[in-house]
Amino acid sequence: MSESHTHPAHLAHHFSDVEQQRESAKFGMWVFLLTEVLLFGGLFMAYAIYRAWNPDMFYNAHKALNIYMGTANTFVLIASSVTMALSIRSMQLDKRKQTIGFLIATLALACIFLVIKYFEYSHKFHVGQLPGKYYSYTGIKGTNPHIFFGIYFGMTGLHGLHVLAGMSAIVWVLIKTVKKKFSAEYYTPVEMVGLYWHLVDLIWIFLFPLLYLIG
Amino acid sequence: MSEAVAEKNYLNDPKGWKSWVFTLDHKRIGILYLASITAAFFLGGVFAVLIRLELLNPGQDLMGPDTYNQIFTLHGAVMIFLFIIPSIPAALGNFFLPLLIGAKDVAFPRLNLASYYIYVFGSMFAVYSIFTGAVDTGWTFYTPYSTETQTSVIPMTLGAFILGFSSIFTGLNFIVTIHKMRIPGMTWYKLPLFVWALYATAIIQVVATPVLGITLLLLIFERVFSVGIFNPDMGGDPVLFQHFFWFYSHPAVYIMILPGMGIISELIATFSHKKIFGYKAIAFSSLGIAFISFLVWGHHMFVSGQSELAAMIFSFLTFLVGIPSGIKVFNWITTLYKGQIHFDTPMLYALSFLFLFTIGGLTGIFLGALATDVHLHDTYFVVAHFHYVMMGGTVMAFLGGLHYWWPKMFGKMYNHFWSVIAMILVFVGFNVTFFSQFILGSQGMPRRYYNYLDQFQPLHAFSTIGSWILGAGFIIMAIYLIHSLFKGRKASDNPWGGLTFEWATGSPPPHHNFKVTPKMTHGPYDYDKVLVEQTDY
């Protein structure tokens, strides 16, 4: 414990050095991401079981999804991951204004994702392609097509909530960046939010083929 | 704190209610948890006494079948989600993990405080559900009944969902703390065994709890939107809910027992004044239990229409749990052999753990055997087995830990005589209450009924009397513990002669845990190398 040495403001009292603090934050974040994967794991499991039981229905039902909007959203999210990574890189190089720009770009892309999702959802609400007892659409052949939409809305809905959570986290680091809390020496929160955002992106990368590209 | 010269410690420095409500100190958060889980234990205990009172005589005395269903559900849900899961890790673990590894705090103090308030928030949902038509599904919330009953399933499941986050954050914090916050020189094999147990527990908390989260969310969707995933009329499968639920809830029983086993390792070594036998075997058996715990959930579904092949595999895997558990018990007994055993109150709890947990574990093997289980399934035998493991195991270990660390936490000694009386009452009351239930179950008394055939009455009455003895033991315990806070003799820094770091600091410890950062001069159980002075004899 070298408390007599210089003690940076961002170093919490219970860590002995900056390296220990940064390593702990990173490790903690990865463990948290693991819990997120397991949370979605339950839904992936449900997907696998019901698709195995109703292969034809899943094939027929997936055609009701708008593949163009899905593809567009995939590109939007990948682009947002790039801008997120660039914002961390800029902070490492101490370019604060660039960081702010990239964070705002990430937020904008996240908004575009949600807007596209809104159009997809509202179309499905309109034609009655809904979960469970609210399902009123008649154009899909096969057993229990409402199950497909239950899983579709469950998975994309939970993912959408994660997009919102990620956006709030980005706003939080954006404010701190504007307030000059970060520098090339200390940017751990930006990095952590980046890790989270990549996970949100990655989950979509799995959702997209599983839901939109059956066949 | 009425001493003339009030020494500065974490209890009186800093001062003011705000310094408690917004505290980031792991010791204070541990105390907050301790107070909360004690309240939950009291609430769950009242439900338990009510259940036993109804069962004193056949027929309806105290409550009708619907109320009875609600009361036993609340007993289970409160005891599991509000008391036993957070009990040892969040209260004692929070307080002692950083002390045991020589750290100033856990890795994420703010997350630690957040986990406490999330716990309070989730508990409020659970309590709210009690007043708005308490749940009557049993704590397992099985579909399809849980999607149809008119009682307030959603607040209770939402409460359990939120409590899950609290548990995840505690586990995450502990994993990072154990990896990154150990003092230099404390290698993995020099960790106290309680820390190994907390580590294994934290892994289960982090890996299993999210699955419960998604399960409860799906149940809520099912109730609100009738999604149909668990409803056979709509192409769903109610057994899928059981798979999802037990994928969490079976590992969860190891969240409950593993930290208890960790405490027992500490108690046995300290009160035998002997190097623990088979350190690595005990450490790795904790991880072994954590690993196997994920592979055995199907043994809850032997009669739910699971395939015979799956049932056979789950039965076989269930037997494997006996191996690491047995390794622990044998190592503890071997540690006792030729030790200088001191029969202080914490040690009495540790010895009753050995006795009761062995019965609980052995009857678990009976239930894991397919043919036997078909006979015993959903009888009082299961109830008795579960309580021998959870109460005879975890609660005994928790009480042992509480009496062991009480002088460290509050700087006060409790009354020795009354603590032994209470311990005897708890031990006797427990066995009277639950051993009779093994016999009831093997004779065919089904669980979860408010009524029974006349032939079961003597044993039911016996069990109810046991619940009163247990209650008396706990009341005496509450009195002498509270009394000790105000009138207790001042405890020394190391009353039991322990070698782990928490005994090297003040009782109670100062705000930053140690006045001088401790140094690794010996292992946690080096009684063969270090002479420790016991100050409390």
PDB file of N, CA, C and O in Angstrom, chain A residues 2-35:
ATOM      1  N   SER A   2       0.908   1.953  -1.072  1.00  0.00           N
ATOM      2  CA  SER A   2       1.797   3.111  -1.173  1.00  0.00           C
ATOM      3  C   SER A   2       0.981   4.385  -1.169  1.00  0.00           C
ATOM      4  O   SER A   2       0.808   5.027  -2.175  1.00  0.00           O
ATOM      5  N   GLU A   3       0.421   4.685   0.004  1.00  0.00           N
ATOM      6  CA  GLU A   3      -0.470   5.837   0.061  1.00  0.00           C
ATOM      7  C   GLU A   3       0.279   7.163   0.061  1.00  0.00           C
ATOM      8  O   GLU A   3      -0.301   8.224  -0.162  1.00  0.00           O
ATOM      9  N   SER A   4       1.584   7.088   0.343  1.00  0.00           N
ATOM     10  CA  SER A   4       2.348   8.332   0.369  1.00  0.00           C
ATOM     11  C   SER A   4       2.614   8.849  -1.043  1.00  0.00           C
ATOM     12  O   SER A   4       2.881  10.012  -1.238  1.00  0.00           O
ATOM     13  N   HIS A   5       2.529   7.938  -2.028  1.00  0.00           N
ATOM     14  CA  HIS A   5       2.768   8.368  -3.402  1.00  0.00           C
ATOM     15  C   HIS A   5       1.600   9.186  -3.922  1.00  0.00           C
ATOM     16  O   HIS A   5       0.588   9.336  -3.260  1.00  0.00           O
ATOM     17  N   THR A   6       1.754   9.673  -5.138  1.00  0.00           N
ATOM     18  CA  THR A   6       0.678  10.471  -5.731  1.00  0.00           C
ATOM     19  C   THR A   6      -0.575   9.616  -5.835  1.00  0.00           C
ATOM     20  O   THR A   6      -0.535   8.457  -6.215  1.00  0.00           O
ATOM     21  N   HIS A   7      -1.693  10.201  -5.500  1.00  0.00           N
ATOM     22  CA  HIS A   7      -2.943   9.472  -5.414  1.00  0.00           C
ATOM     23  C   HIS A   7      -3.947  10.134  -6.353  1.00  0.00           C
ATOM     24  O   HIS A   7      -4.566  11.130  -6.007  1.00  0.00           O
ATOM     25  N   PRO A   8      -4.132   9.585  -7.586  1.00  0.00           N
ATOM     26  CA  PRO A   8      -5.015  10.248  -8.547  1.00  0.00           C
ATOM     27  C   PRO A   8      -6.458  10.315  -8.032  1.00  0.00           C
ATOM     28  O   PRO A   8      -6.886   9.431  -7.279  1.00  0.00           O
ATOM     29  N   ALA A   9      -7.182  11.339  -8.472  1.00  0.00           N
ATOM     30  CA  ALA A   9      -8.536  11.576  -7.954  1.00  0.00           C
ATOM     31  C   ALA A   9      -9.480  10.424  -8.273  1.00  0.00           C
ATOM     32  O   ALA A   9     -10.399  10.151  -7.516  1.00  0.00           O
ATOM     33  N   HIS A  10      -9.257   9.754  -9.414  1.00  0.00           N
ATOM     34  CA  HIS A  10     -10.185   8.700  -9.803  1.00  0.00           C
ATOM     35  C   HIS A  10      -9.895   7.372  -9.129  1.00  0.00           C
ATOM     36  O   HIS A  10     -10.602   6.398  -9.336  1.00  0.00           O
ATOM     37  N   LEU A  11      -8.849   7.296  -8.292  1.00  0.00           N
ATOM     38  CA  LEU A  11      -8.518   6.035  -7.623  1.00  0.00           C
ATOM     39  C   LEU A  11      -9.301   5.937  -6.316  1.00  0.00           C
ATOM     40  O   LEU A  11      -9.133   6.751  -5.413  1.00  0.00           O
ATOM     41  N   ALA A  12     -10.163   4.920  -6.217  1.00  0.00           N
ATOM     42  CA  ALA A  12     -10.964   4.737  -4.993  1.00  0.00           C
ATOM     43  C   ALA A  12     -10.063   4.281  -3.846  1.00  0.00           C
ATOM     44  O   ALA A  12      -9.033   3.638  -4.073  1.00  0.00           O
ATOM     45  N   HIS A  13     -10.481   4.613  -2.624  1.00  0.00           N
ATOM     46  CA  HIS A  13      -9.605   4.406  -1.460  1.00  0.00           C
ATOM     47  C   HIS A  13      -9.231   2.956  -1.235  1.00  0.00           C
ATOM     48  O   HIS A  13      -8.185   2.656  -0.686  1.00  0.00           O
ATOM     49  N   HIS A  14     -10.105   2.021  -1.638  1.00  0.00           N
ATOM     50  CA  HIS A  14      -9.843   0.633  -1.261  1.00  0.00           C
ATOM     51  C   HIS A  14      -8.968  -0.125  -2.255  1.00  0.00           C
ATOM     52  O   HIS A  14      -8.657  -1.280  -2.036  1.00  0.00           O
ATOM     53  N   PHE A  15      -8.584   0.535  -3.346  1.00  0.00           N
ATOM     54  CA  PHE A  15      -7.642  -0.105  -4.274  1.00  0.00           C
ATOM     55  C   PHE A  15      -6.236   0.393  -3.990  1.00  0.00           C
ATOM     56  O   PHE A  15      -6.045   1.548  -3.603  1.00  0.00           O
ATOM     57  N   SER A  16      -5.235  -0.488  -4.213  1.00  0.00           N
ATOM     58  CA  SER A  16      -3.884  -0.029  -3.931  1.00  0.00           C
ATOM     59  C   SER A  16      -3.291   0.719  -5.113  1.00  0.00           C
ATOM     60  O   SER A  16      -2.427   1.561  -4.936  1.00  0.00           O
ATOM     61  N   ASP A  17      -3.717   0.426  -6.339  1.00  0.00           N
ATOM     62  CA  ASP A  17      -3.230   1.227  -7.465  1.00  0.00           C
ATOM     63  C   ASP A  17      -4.255   1.252  -8.593  1.00  0.00           C
ATOM     64  O   ASP A  17      -5.246   0.513  -8.576  1.00  0.00           O
ATOM     65  N   VAL A  18      -3.997   2.112  -9.581  1.00  0.00           N
ATOM     66  CA  VAL A  18      -4.924   2.310 -10.689  1.00  0.00           C
ATOM     67  C   VAL A  18      -5.110   1.022 -11.485  1.00  0.00           C
ATOM     68  O   VAL A  18      -6.210   0.704 -11.932  1.00  0.00           O
ATOM     69  N   GLU A  19      -4.020   0.287 -11.641  1.00  0.00           N
ATOM     70  CA  GLU A  19      -4.073  -0.939 -12.422  1.00  0.00           C
ATOM     71  C   GLU A  19      -5.056  -1.936 -11.796  1.00  0.00           C
ATOM     72  O   GLU A  19      -5.889  -2.526 -12.483  1.00  0.00           O
ATOM     73  N   GLN A  20      -4.982  -2.074 -10.457  1.00  0.00           N
ATOM     74  CA  GLN A  20      -5.875  -3.004  -9.759  1.00  0.00           C
ATOM     75  C   GLN A  20      -7.338  -2.582  -9.954  1.00  0.00           C
ATOM     76  O   GLN A  20      -8.214  -3.400 -10.193  1.00  0.00           O
ATOM     77  N   GLN A  21      -7.557  -1.267  -9.891  1.00  0.00           N
ATOM     78  CA  GLN A  21      -8.919  -0.754 -10.044  1.00  0.00           C
ATOM     79  C   GLN A  21      -9.453  -1.048 -11.444  1.00  0.00           C
ATOM     80  O   GLN A  21     -10.572  -1.507 -11.615  1.00  0.00           O
ATOM     81  N   ARG A  22      -8.607  -0.797 -12.460  1.00  0.00           N
ATOM     82  CA  ARG A  22      -9.038  -0.980 -13.835  1.00  0.00           C
ATOM     83  C   ARG A  22      -9.295  -2.458 -14.129  1.00  0.00           C
ATOM     84  O   ARG A  22     -10.301  -2.833 -14.731  1.00  0.00           O
ATOM     85  N   GLU A  23      -8.374  -3.301 -13.661  1.00  0.00           N
ATOM     86  CA  GLU A  23      -8.528  -4.738 -13.865  1.00  0.00           C
ATOM     87  C   GLU A  23      -9.808  -5.252 -13.213  1.00  0.00           C
ATOM     88  O   GLU A  23     -10.517  -6.081 -13.774  1.00  0.00           O
ATOM     89  N   SER A  24     -10.103  -4.740 -12.005  1.00  0.00           N
ATOM     90  CA  SER A  24     -11.302  -5.185 -11.301  1.00  0.00           C
ATOM     91  C   SER A  24     -12.546  -4.796 -12.074  1.00  0.00           C
ATOM     92  O   SER A  24     -13.469  -5.603 -12.251  1.00  0.00           O
ATOM     93  N   ALA A  25     -12.571  -3.545 -12.554  1.00  0.00           N
ATOM     94  CA  ALA A  25     -13.744  -3.069 -13.290  1.00  0.00           C
ATOM     95  C   ALA A  25     -13.972  -3.930 -14.526  1.00  0.00           C
ATOM     96  O   ALA A  25     -15.087  -4.365 -14.812  1.00  0.00           O
ATOM     97  N   LYS A  26     -12.888  -4.212 -15.243  1.00  0.00           N
ATOM     98  CA  LYS A  26     -12.992  -4.975 -16.476  1.00  0.00           C
ATOM     99  C   LYS A  26     -13.502  -6.387 -16.195  1.00  0.00           C
ATOM    100  O   LYS A  26     -14.406  -6.882 -16.861  1.00  0.00           O
ATOM    101  N   PHE A  27     -12.915  -7.002 -15.173  1.00  0.00           N
ATOM    102  CA  PHE A  27     -13.290  -8.371 -14.825  1.00  0.00           C
ATOM    103  C   PHE A  27     -14.758  -8.411 -14.407  1.00  0.00           C
ATOM    104  O   PHE A  27     -15.525  -9.283 -14.845  1.00  0.00           O
ATOM    105  N   GLY A  28     -15.145  -7.435 -13.572  1.00  0.00           N
ATOM    106  CA  GLY A  28     -16.529  -7.371 -13.134  1.00  0.00           C
ATOM    107  C   GLY A  28     -17.483  -7.233 -14.306  1.00  0.00           C
ATOM    108  O   GLY A  28     -18.533  -7.866 -14.367  1.00  0.00           O
ATOM    109  N   MET A  29     -17.095  -6.410 -15.285  1.00  0.00           N
ATOM    110  CA  MET A  29     -17.953  -6.188 -16.446  1.00  0.00           C
ATOM    111  C   MET A  29     -18.113  -7.477 -17.244  1.00  0.00           C
ATOM    112  O   MET A  29     -19.216  -7.808 -17.685  1.00  0.00           O
ATOM    113  N   TRP A  30     -17.031  -8.208 -17.425  1.00  0.00           N
ATOM    114  CA  TRP A  30     -17.134  -9.465 -18.178  1.00  0.00           C
ATOM    115  C   TRP A  30     -18.039 -10.455 -17.465  1.00  0.00           C
ATOM    116  O   TRP A  30     -18.823 -11.165 -18.092  1.00  0.00           O
ATOM    117  N   VAL A  31     -17.946 -10.508 -16.129  1.00  0.00           N
ATOM    118  CA  VAL A  31     -18.837 -11.409 -15.382  1.00  0.00           C
ATOM    119  C   VAL A  31     -20.280 -10.974 -15.580  1.00  0.00           C
ATOM    120  O   VAL A  31     -21.177 -11.795 -15.778  1.00  0.00           O
ATOM    121  N   PHE A  32     -20.494  -9.642 -15.574  1.00  0.00           N
ATOM    122  CA  PHE A  32     -21.855  -9.145 -15.782  1.00  0.00           C
ATOM    123  C   PHE A  32     -22.366  -9.532 -17.174  1.00  0.00           C
ATOM    124  O   PHE A  32     -23.518  -9.942 -17.336  1.00  0.00           O
ATOM    125  N   LEU A  33     -21.495  -9.409 -18.188  1.00  0.00           N
ATOM    126  CA  LEU A  33     -21.907  -9.785 -19.538  1.00  0.00           C
ATOM    127  C   LEU A  33     -22.289 -11.263 -19.600  1.00  0.00           C
ATOM    128  O   LEU A  33     -23.230 -11.653 -20.290  1.00  0.00           O
ATOM    129  N   LEU A  34     -21.577 -12.080 -18.816  1.00  0.00           N
ATOM    130  CA  LEU A  34     -21.914 -13.497 -18.751  1.00  0.00           C
ATOM    131  C   LEU A  34     -23.346 -13.682 -18.248  1.00  0.00           C
ATOM    132  O   LEU A  34     -24.114 -14.486 -18.789  1.00  0.00           O
ATOM    133  N   THR A  35     -23.731 -12.906 -17.225  1.00  0.00           N
ATOM    134  CA  THR A  35     -25.104 -13.047 -16.721  1.00  0.00           C
ATOM    135  C   THR A  35     -26.109 -12.627 -17.789  1.00  0.00           C
ATOM    136  O   THR A  35     -27.182 -13.210 -17.893  1.00  0.00           O
TER     137      THR A  35
END
